[in-house]
Amino acid sequence: MKSILENRPQLAEQIADVAEVAGYLWQKGWAERNGGNITINITDVTDDEIRQKPAISERIPIGRTLPHLKGTWFFCKGTNKRMRDLARRPMENGSIIRITDDCSAYEIIADNPVKPTSELVSHLSIHNYLIGKGSSYKAVFHSHPIDLVAMTHHQPFLKKNVLTNILWSMIPETRAFCPRGLGIIPYKLPGSFELADATIEQLDEYDVVMWEKHGVCAVGENIMEAFDMVDTLSKSAQIYLTAKSMGFEPDGMSQSQMQEIKEVFGLPG
Ligand code: 13P
Ligand code: ZN
């Protein structure tokens, strides 16, 4: 069977990036079994032929209407599919969907009728929010990084910006490359509308948020950028945990040292 990626280098490159990141998530131990999910807004790289493709699934309701998704297409990891399989065979472990004209449902159009992730309502609600505010971000991903999730099992860390400040202070890169910090979302049922809504609320302020006792959710211009922010935060968490395991509380950079980075790098906020 001919893949939709054939003779479409721009789309193929985006899917290759998703596959590359899926491999990193598995290698890092952040993606047990089917853990985590990725969606990419591919509307910019669709052509007339893609836009006219017939559906290969029934119309599947999203459960809510997302008006800014009118005329959009997405690549989505399949539900219950493994990141390590997505890395090797992305079009067998994910699919391309288009949002129906009434913005309340989707249809799968390629390559195979692989049902999208169980977190689709969060992903699509986030894309709807991003488009609505005129953002150029195209990637949303969710993963289960061990170190960052472990830190959400401690209530004092869940107060606003406590984790942000600890992680920023571990290494200058985290302050510079994750400049909006880390939002916290109290535990909510995976795949729920409540989780989707709480996530959107936090994305007003942050590009990366923690789902308490579950995982991380990040947005970015592209999947590499979103992954890099979480990777940088995870590096800080590792430094913190390594210091603690050596038996001491890490000093952390001072507020004035972090302020200096903010000014020199011209960081937002
Ligand atoms: P899916 O396999 O449905 O993407 O679920 C994985 C997950 O991490 C849910 O939170
Ligand atoms: Zn999850």
PDB file of C-alpha atoms in Angstrom, residues 36-170:
ATOM      1  CA  GLY A  36       2.855   8.804  26.432  1.00  0.00           C
ATOM      2  CA  ASN A  37       1.464  10.341  23.267  1.00  0.00           C
ATOM      3  CA  ILE A  38       2.357  12.846  20.550  1.00  0.00           C
ATOM      4  CA  THR A  39       0.197  14.905  18.184  1.00  0.00           C
ATOM      5  CA  ILE A  40       1.370  17.315  15.488  1.00  0.00           C
ATOM      6  CA  ASN A  41      -0.689  19.882  13.612  1.00  0.00           C
ATOM      7  CA  ILE A  42       0.263  19.082   9.994  1.00  0.00           C
ATOM      8  CA  THR A  43      -2.256  21.422   8.329  1.00  0.00           C
ATOM      9  CA  ASP A  44       0.539  23.611   6.872  1.00  0.00           C
ATOM     10  CA  VAL A  45       1.996  20.671   4.936  1.00  0.00           C
ATOM     11  CA  THR A  46      -1.254  19.294   3.519  1.00  0.00           C
ATOM     12  CA  ASP A  47      -2.015  19.601  -0.200  1.00  0.00           C
ATOM     13  CA  ASP A  48      -5.209  19.400  -2.291  1.00  0.00           C
ATOM     14  CA  GLU A  49      -4.920  15.643  -2.646  1.00  0.00           C
ATOM     15  CA  ILE A  50      -4.668  15.151   1.132  1.00  0.00           C
ATOM     16  CA  ARG A  51      -7.558  17.557   1.690  1.00  0.00           C
ATOM     17  CA  GLN A  52      -9.755  15.540  -0.660  1.00  0.00           C
ATOM     18  CA  LYS A  53      -8.852  12.114   0.679  1.00  0.00           C
ATOM     19  CA  PRO A  54     -11.852  10.021   1.726  1.00  0.00           C
ATOM     20  CA  ALA A  55     -12.132   8.910   5.341  1.00  0.00           C
ATOM     21  CA  ILE A  56     -10.988   5.388   6.221  1.00  0.00           C
ATOM     22  CA  SER A  57     -12.876   5.381   9.537  1.00  0.00           C
ATOM     23  CA  GLU A  58     -16.299   6.373  10.708  1.00  0.00           C
ATOM     24  CA  ARG A  59     -16.851   9.835  12.102  1.00  0.00           C
ATOM     25  CA  ILE A  60     -15.638   9.709  15.718  1.00  0.00           C
ATOM     26  CA  PRO A  61     -17.000  12.363  18.125  1.00  0.00           C
ATOM     27  CA  ILE A  62     -14.408  14.334  20.132  1.00  0.00           C
ATOM     28  CA  GLY A  63     -16.986  14.906  22.887  1.00  0.00           C
ATOM     29  CA  ARG A  64     -16.785  18.690  22.574  1.00  0.00           C
ATOM     30  CA  THR A  65     -16.740  21.330  19.863  1.00  0.00           C
ATOM     31  CA  LEU A  66     -13.376  22.961  19.150  1.00  0.00           C
ATOM     32  CA  PRO A  67     -14.111  25.850  16.749  1.00  0.00           C
ATOM     33  CA  HIS A  68     -10.498  26.813  15.991  1.00  0.00           C
ATOM     34  CA  LEU A  69      -9.849  23.327  14.584  1.00  0.00           C
ATOM     35  CA  LYS A  70     -11.986  23.980  11.484  1.00  0.00           C
ATOM     36  CA  GLY A  71      -9.986  22.806   8.466  1.00  0.00           C
ATOM     37  CA  THR A  72      -7.120  21.189  10.388  1.00  0.00           C
ATOM     38  CA  TRP A  73      -5.242  17.873  10.066  1.00  0.00           C
ATOM     39  CA  PHE A  74      -3.151  16.090  12.697  1.00  0.00           C
ATOM     40  CA  PHE A  75      -0.769  13.185  13.012  1.00  0.00           C
ATOM     41  CA  CYS A  76      -1.567  11.293  16.253  1.00  0.00           C
ATOM     42  CA  LYS A  77       0.068   8.399  18.071  1.00  0.00           C
ATOM     43  CA  GLY A  78      -2.410   5.491  18.242  1.00  0.00           C
ATOM     44  CA  THR A  79      -3.990   4.523  21.543  1.00  0.00           C
ATOM     45  CA  ASN A  80      -2.299   1.541  23.146  1.00  0.00           C
ATOM     46  CA  LYS A  81       0.601   1.801  20.698  1.00  0.00           C
ATOM     47  CA  ARG A  82       4.159   1.680  21.992  1.00  0.00           C
ATOM     48  CA  MET A  83       6.605   4.583  21.584  1.00  0.00           C
ATOM     49  CA  ARG A  84       9.306   2.090  20.669  1.00  0.00           C
ATOM     50  CA  ASP A  85       7.097   0.852  17.799  1.00  0.00           C
ATOM     51  CA  LEU A  86       6.172   4.408  16.769  1.00  0.00           C
ATOM     52  CA  ALA A  87       9.917   5.026  16.455  1.00  0.00           C
ATOM     53  CA  ARG A  88      10.359   2.213  13.912  1.00  0.00           C
ATOM     54  CA  ARG A  89       7.036   2.294  12.067  1.00  0.00           C
ATOM     55  CA  PRO A  90       5.251   5.610  12.663  1.00  0.00           C
ATOM     56  CA  MET A  91       2.477   5.119  10.116  1.00  0.00           C
ATOM     57  CA  GLU A  92       1.502   1.740  11.566  1.00  0.00           C
ATOM     58  CA  ASN A  93       1.412   3.043  15.126  1.00  0.00           C
ATOM     59  CA  GLY A  94      -0.201   6.387  14.452  1.00  0.00           C
ATOM     60  CA  SER A  95      -2.559   7.934  11.920  1.00  0.00           C
ATOM     61  CA  ILE A  96      -3.545  11.164  10.229  1.00  0.00           C
ATOM     62  CA  ILE A  97      -6.932  12.606  11.116  1.00  0.00           C
ATOM     63  CA  ARG A  98      -8.976  15.516   9.851  1.00  0.00           C
ATOM     64  CA  ILE A  99     -11.429  17.460  11.954  1.00  0.00           C
ATOM     65  CA  THR A 100     -14.981  17.462  10.577  1.00  0.00           C
ATOM     66  CA  ASP A 101     -16.466  20.758   9.410  1.00  0.00           C
ATOM     67  CA  ASP A 102     -18.677  21.061  12.500  1.00  0.00           C
ATOM     68  CA  CYS A 103     -15.491  20.821  14.651  1.00  0.00           C
ATOM     69  CA  SER A 104     -16.995  18.204  16.957  1.00  0.00           C
ATOM     70  CA  ALA A 105     -15.572  14.989  15.485  1.00  0.00           C
ATOM     71  CA  TYR A 106     -12.731  13.572  13.429  1.00  0.00           C
ATOM     72  CA  GLU A 107     -12.137  11.008  10.703  1.00  0.00           C
ATOM     73  CA  ILE A 108      -8.975   9.010  10.052  1.00  0.00           C
ATOM     74  CA  ILE A 109      -7.648   9.537   6.516  1.00  0.00           C
ATOM     75  CA  ALA A 110      -4.264   7.707   6.399  1.00  0.00           C
ATOM     76  CA  ASP A 111      -2.381   5.364   6.317  1.00  0.00           C
ATOM     77  CA  ASN A 112      -4.250   2.841   8.501  1.00  0.00           C
ATOM     78  CA  PRO A 113      -7.373   3.148  10.689  1.00  0.00           C
ATOM     79  CA  VAL A 114      -5.333   3.401  13.917  1.00  0.00           C
ATOM     80  CA  LYS A 115      -7.502   4.991  16.632  1.00  0.00           C
ATOM     81  CA  PRO A 116      -5.751   8.051  18.140  1.00  0.00           C
ATOM     82  CA  THR A 117      -4.472   8.286  21.708  1.00  0.00           C
ATOM     83  CA  SER A 118      -6.839   8.166  24.698  1.00  0.00           C
ATOM     84  CA  GLU A 119      -5.512  11.645  25.604  1.00  0.00           C
ATOM     85  CA  LEU A 120      -6.847  13.055  22.315  1.00  0.00           C
ATOM     86  CA  VAL A 121      -9.315  15.368  24.046  1.00  0.00           C
ATOM     87  CA  SER A 122      -6.410  17.057  25.869  1.00  0.00           C
ATOM     88  CA  HIS A 123      -4.276  17.209  22.720  1.00  0.00           C
ATOM     89  CA  LEU A 124      -7.031  18.619  20.505  1.00  0.00           C
ATOM     90  CA  SER A 125      -8.205  21.058  23.187  1.00  0.00           C
ATOM     91  CA  ILE A 126      -4.604  22.299  23.452  1.00  0.00           C
ATOM     92  CA  HIS A 127      -4.250  22.679  19.653  1.00  0.00           C
ATOM     93  CA  ASN A 128      -7.592  24.520  19.612  1.00  0.00           C
ATOM     94  CA  TYR A 129      -6.331  26.838  22.365  1.00  0.00           C
ATOM     95  CA  LEU A 130      -2.987  27.434  20.582  1.00  0.00           C
ATOM     96  CA  ILE A 131      -4.609  28.280  17.239  1.00  0.00           C
ATOM     97  CA  GLY A 132      -7.146  30.497  19.032  1.00  0.00           C
ATOM     98  CA  LYS A 133      -4.423  32.622  20.561  1.00  0.00           C
ATOM     99  CA  GLY A 134      -2.505  32.875  17.279  1.00  0.00           C
ATOM    100  CA  SER A 135       0.393  30.695  18.442  1.00  0.00           C
ATOM    101  CA  SER A 136       2.737  29.117  15.868  1.00  0.00           C
ATOM    102  CA  TYR A 137       3.181  26.017  18.078  1.00  0.00           C
ATOM    103  CA  LYS A 138       2.397  22.783  16.235  1.00  0.00           C
ATOM    104  CA  ALA A 139       3.481  20.012  18.634  1.00  0.00           C
ATOM    105  CA  VAL A 140       1.935  18.583  21.812  1.00  0.00           C
ATOM    106  CA  PHE A 141       3.435  15.689  23.695  1.00  0.00           C
ATOM    107  CA  HIS A 142       2.824  13.791  26.903  1.00  0.00           C
ATOM    108  CA  SER A 143       5.329  11.455  28.564  1.00  0.00           C
ATOM    109  CA  HIS A 144       6.158   9.762  31.895  1.00  0.00           C
ATOM    110  CA  PRO A 145       9.699  10.948  32.891  1.00  0.00           C
ATOM    111  CA  ILE A 146      10.619   9.065  36.078  1.00  0.00           C
ATOM    112  CA  ASP A 147      12.444  11.898  37.859  1.00  0.00           C
ATOM    113  CA  LEU A 148       9.873  14.632  37.172  1.00  0.00           C
ATOM    114  CA  VAL A 149       6.909  12.381  38.024  1.00  0.00           C
ATOM    115  CA  ALA A 150       8.622  11.308  41.279  1.00  0.00           C
ATOM    116  CA  MET A 151       8.892  14.978  42.289  1.00  0.00           C
ATOM    117  CA  THR A 152       5.094  15.368  41.989  1.00  0.00           C
ATOM    118  CA  HIS A 153       4.622  12.795  44.766  1.00  0.00           C
ATOM    119  CA  HIS A 154       5.658  15.430  47.324  1.00  0.00           C
ATOM    120  CA  GLN A 155       2.994  18.025  48.211  1.00  0.00           C
ATOM    121  CA  PRO A 156       5.407  20.905  49.052  1.00  0.00           C
ATOM    122  CA  PHE A 157       6.737  20.682  45.471  1.00  0.00           C
ATOM    123  CA  LEU A 158       3.244  21.195  44.062  1.00  0.00           C
ATOM    124  CA  LYS A 159       2.848  24.756  45.318  1.00  0.00           C
ATOM    125  CA  LYS A 160       3.089  27.346  42.561  1.00  0.00           C
ATOM    126  CA  ASN A 161       6.599  27.724  41.102  1.00  0.00           C
ATOM    127  CA  VAL A 162       8.352  25.689  43.830  1.00  0.00           C
ATOM    128  CA  LEU A 163       9.493  23.039  41.308  1.00  0.00           C
ATOM    129  CA  THR A 164      10.161  25.716  38.694  1.00  0.00           C
ATOM    130  CA  ASN A 165      12.615  27.453  41.028  1.00  0.00           C
ATOM    131  CA  ILE A 166      14.318  24.256  42.210  1.00  0.00           C
ATOM    132  CA  LEU A 167      14.793  23.004  38.635  1.00  0.00           C
ATOM    133  CA  TRP A 168      15.836  26.406  37.215  1.00  0.00           C
ATOM    134  CA  SER A 169      18.455  26.720  39.962  1.00  0.00           C
ATOM    135  CA  MET A 170      20.199  23.400  39.217  1.00  0.00           C
TER     136      MET A 170
END
